[in-house]
Short mmCIF file of C-alpha atoms in Angstrom, two decimals:
data_model
loop_
_atom_site.label_atom_id
_atom_site.label_comp_id
_atom_site.label_asym_id
_atom_site.label_seq_id
_atom_site.Cartn_x
_atom_site.Cartn_y
_atom_site.Cartn_z
CA THR I 277 -64.23 184.90 128.27
CA LYS I 278 -65.56 181.65 126.47
CA SER I 279 -68.80 181.54 124.80
CA LYS I 280 -71.11 179.06 125.40
CA PRO I 281 -71.81 176.27 122.95
CA ALA I 282 -74.55 176.03 120.46
CA PHE I 283 -76.34 173.21 119.96
CA LEU I 284 -77.60 171.27 116.86
CA VAL I 285 -80.60 169.05 116.39
CA VAL I 286 -81.27 167.87 112.88
CA ARG I 287 -84.66 166.15 112.06
CA SER I 288 -85.30 163.65 109.06
CA ALA I 289 -87.34 160.59 108.25
CA ILE I 290 -84.19 158.47 107.93
CA ASP I 291 -81.32 158.28 109.85
CA ALA I 292 -78.87 159.96 108.12
CA ASP I 293 -75.39 160.98 108.89
CA VAL I 294 -74.63 164.74 110.10
CA ALA I 295 -71.36 166.53 109.29
CA VAL I 296 -70.88 170.24 110.43
CA ASP I 297 -68.16 172.04 108.25
CA GLY I 298 -66.99 168.89 107.15
CA HIS I 299 -66.58 167.04 110.26
CA TYR I 300 -68.62 164.13 111.21
CA LYS I 301 -70.93 164.50 114.22
CA GLY I 302 -73.47 162.02 114.48
CA THR I 303 -76.54 160.61 113.16
CA THR I 304 -79.81 162.77 112.83
CA HIS I 305 -82.04 160.63 115.23
CA LYS I 306 -78.96 160.86 117.78
CA SER I 307 -79.37 164.54 117.47
CA ALA I 308 -83.09 164.62 118.18
CA ILE I 309 -82.08 162.53 121.75
CA GLN I 310 -78.88 164.32 122.37
CA PRO I 311 -78.28 167.71 120.30
CA ILE I 312 -75.01 168.14 118.75
CA VAL I 313 -72.67 170.41 120.71
CA ILE I 314 -71.21 173.18 118.41
CA PRO I 315 -67.73 174.75 120.58
CA MET I 316 -67.78 178.54 119.82
CA PRO I 317 -64.46 180.34 119.57
CA ASP I 318 -63.80 182.65 122.26
CA LYS I 319 -66.06 185.64 122.66
CA THR I 320 -67.82 184.67 119.54
CA HIS I 321 -72.06 185.04 119.86
CA ALA I 322 -72.93 183.56 116.40
CA THR I 323 -70.96 182.05 113.59
CA ALA I 324 -71.87 180.48 110.24
CA LYS I 325 -71.54 176.92 110.05
CA GLU I 326 -72.24 174.19 107.12
CA ILE I 327 -74.29 171.18 107.85
CA ILE I 328 -74.17 168.30 105.62
CA VAL I 329 -76.94 165.53 105.88
CA SER I 330 -75.87 162.81 103.95
CA HIS I 331 -76.97 158.62 103.82
CA GLU I 332 -76.28 155.89 101.12
CA GLY I 333 -78.47 155.87 98.34
CA PHE I 334 -79.96 159.54 98.42
CA LEU I 335 -78.47 163.03 97.72
CA PRO I 336 -76.63 165.03 100.41
CA VAL I 337 -78.24 168.07 101.44
CA ILE I 338 -75.99 171.25 102.30
CA VAL I 339 -77.63 173.99 104.68
CA LYS I 340 -75.63 176.75 105.72
CA THR I 341 -76.79 178.10 108.73
CA GLN I 342 -76.31 180.93 111.69
CA ILE I 343 -75.66 179.26 114.85
CA ILE I 344 -75.93 181.20 117.89
CA ALA I 345 -73.83 180.64 121.29
CA GLY I 346 -76.15 179.12 124.15
CA GLN I 347 -79.19 178.37 121.67
CA THR I 348 -80.24 175.44 119.81
CA LYS I 349 -80.88 175.61 116.00
CA GLU I 350 -83.09 172.55 114.69
CA ILE I 351 -83.05 171.84 111.09
CA ASN I 352 -85.82 169.81 109.07
CA ILE I 353 -84.28 167.87 106.45
CA THR I 354 -86.00 165.92 103.69
CA LEU I 355 -83.63 163.71 101.71
CA SER I 356 -84.06 162.65 97.99
CA PRO I 357 -83.58 159.32 96.65
CA ASN I 358 -80.51 159.65 94.18
CA THR I 359 -81.76 158.22 90.66
CA SER I 360 -78.37 158.37 89.05
CA LYS I 361 -76.68 155.26 88.00
CA THR I 362 -73.26 156.77 88.50
CA GLU I 363 -71.17 155.90 91.55
#
């Protein structure tokens, strides 16, 4: 039996890139309009995912969260400017 997918909405004041487990999935603004679909492994009800939100000139934010089949997970992110001069 296949599990229902889960959905992810990432909100941020800045339109940043969103990656799930290292794979680019879209932007924060797009996820608010059309949630990111997270396929679930067969017969899996919940799984841990690493969400990475990044934007040029800002420090990336990494969130480890539990994703549940058939549910929408909403995450609010605040990006901080990267003040270091090294690239």
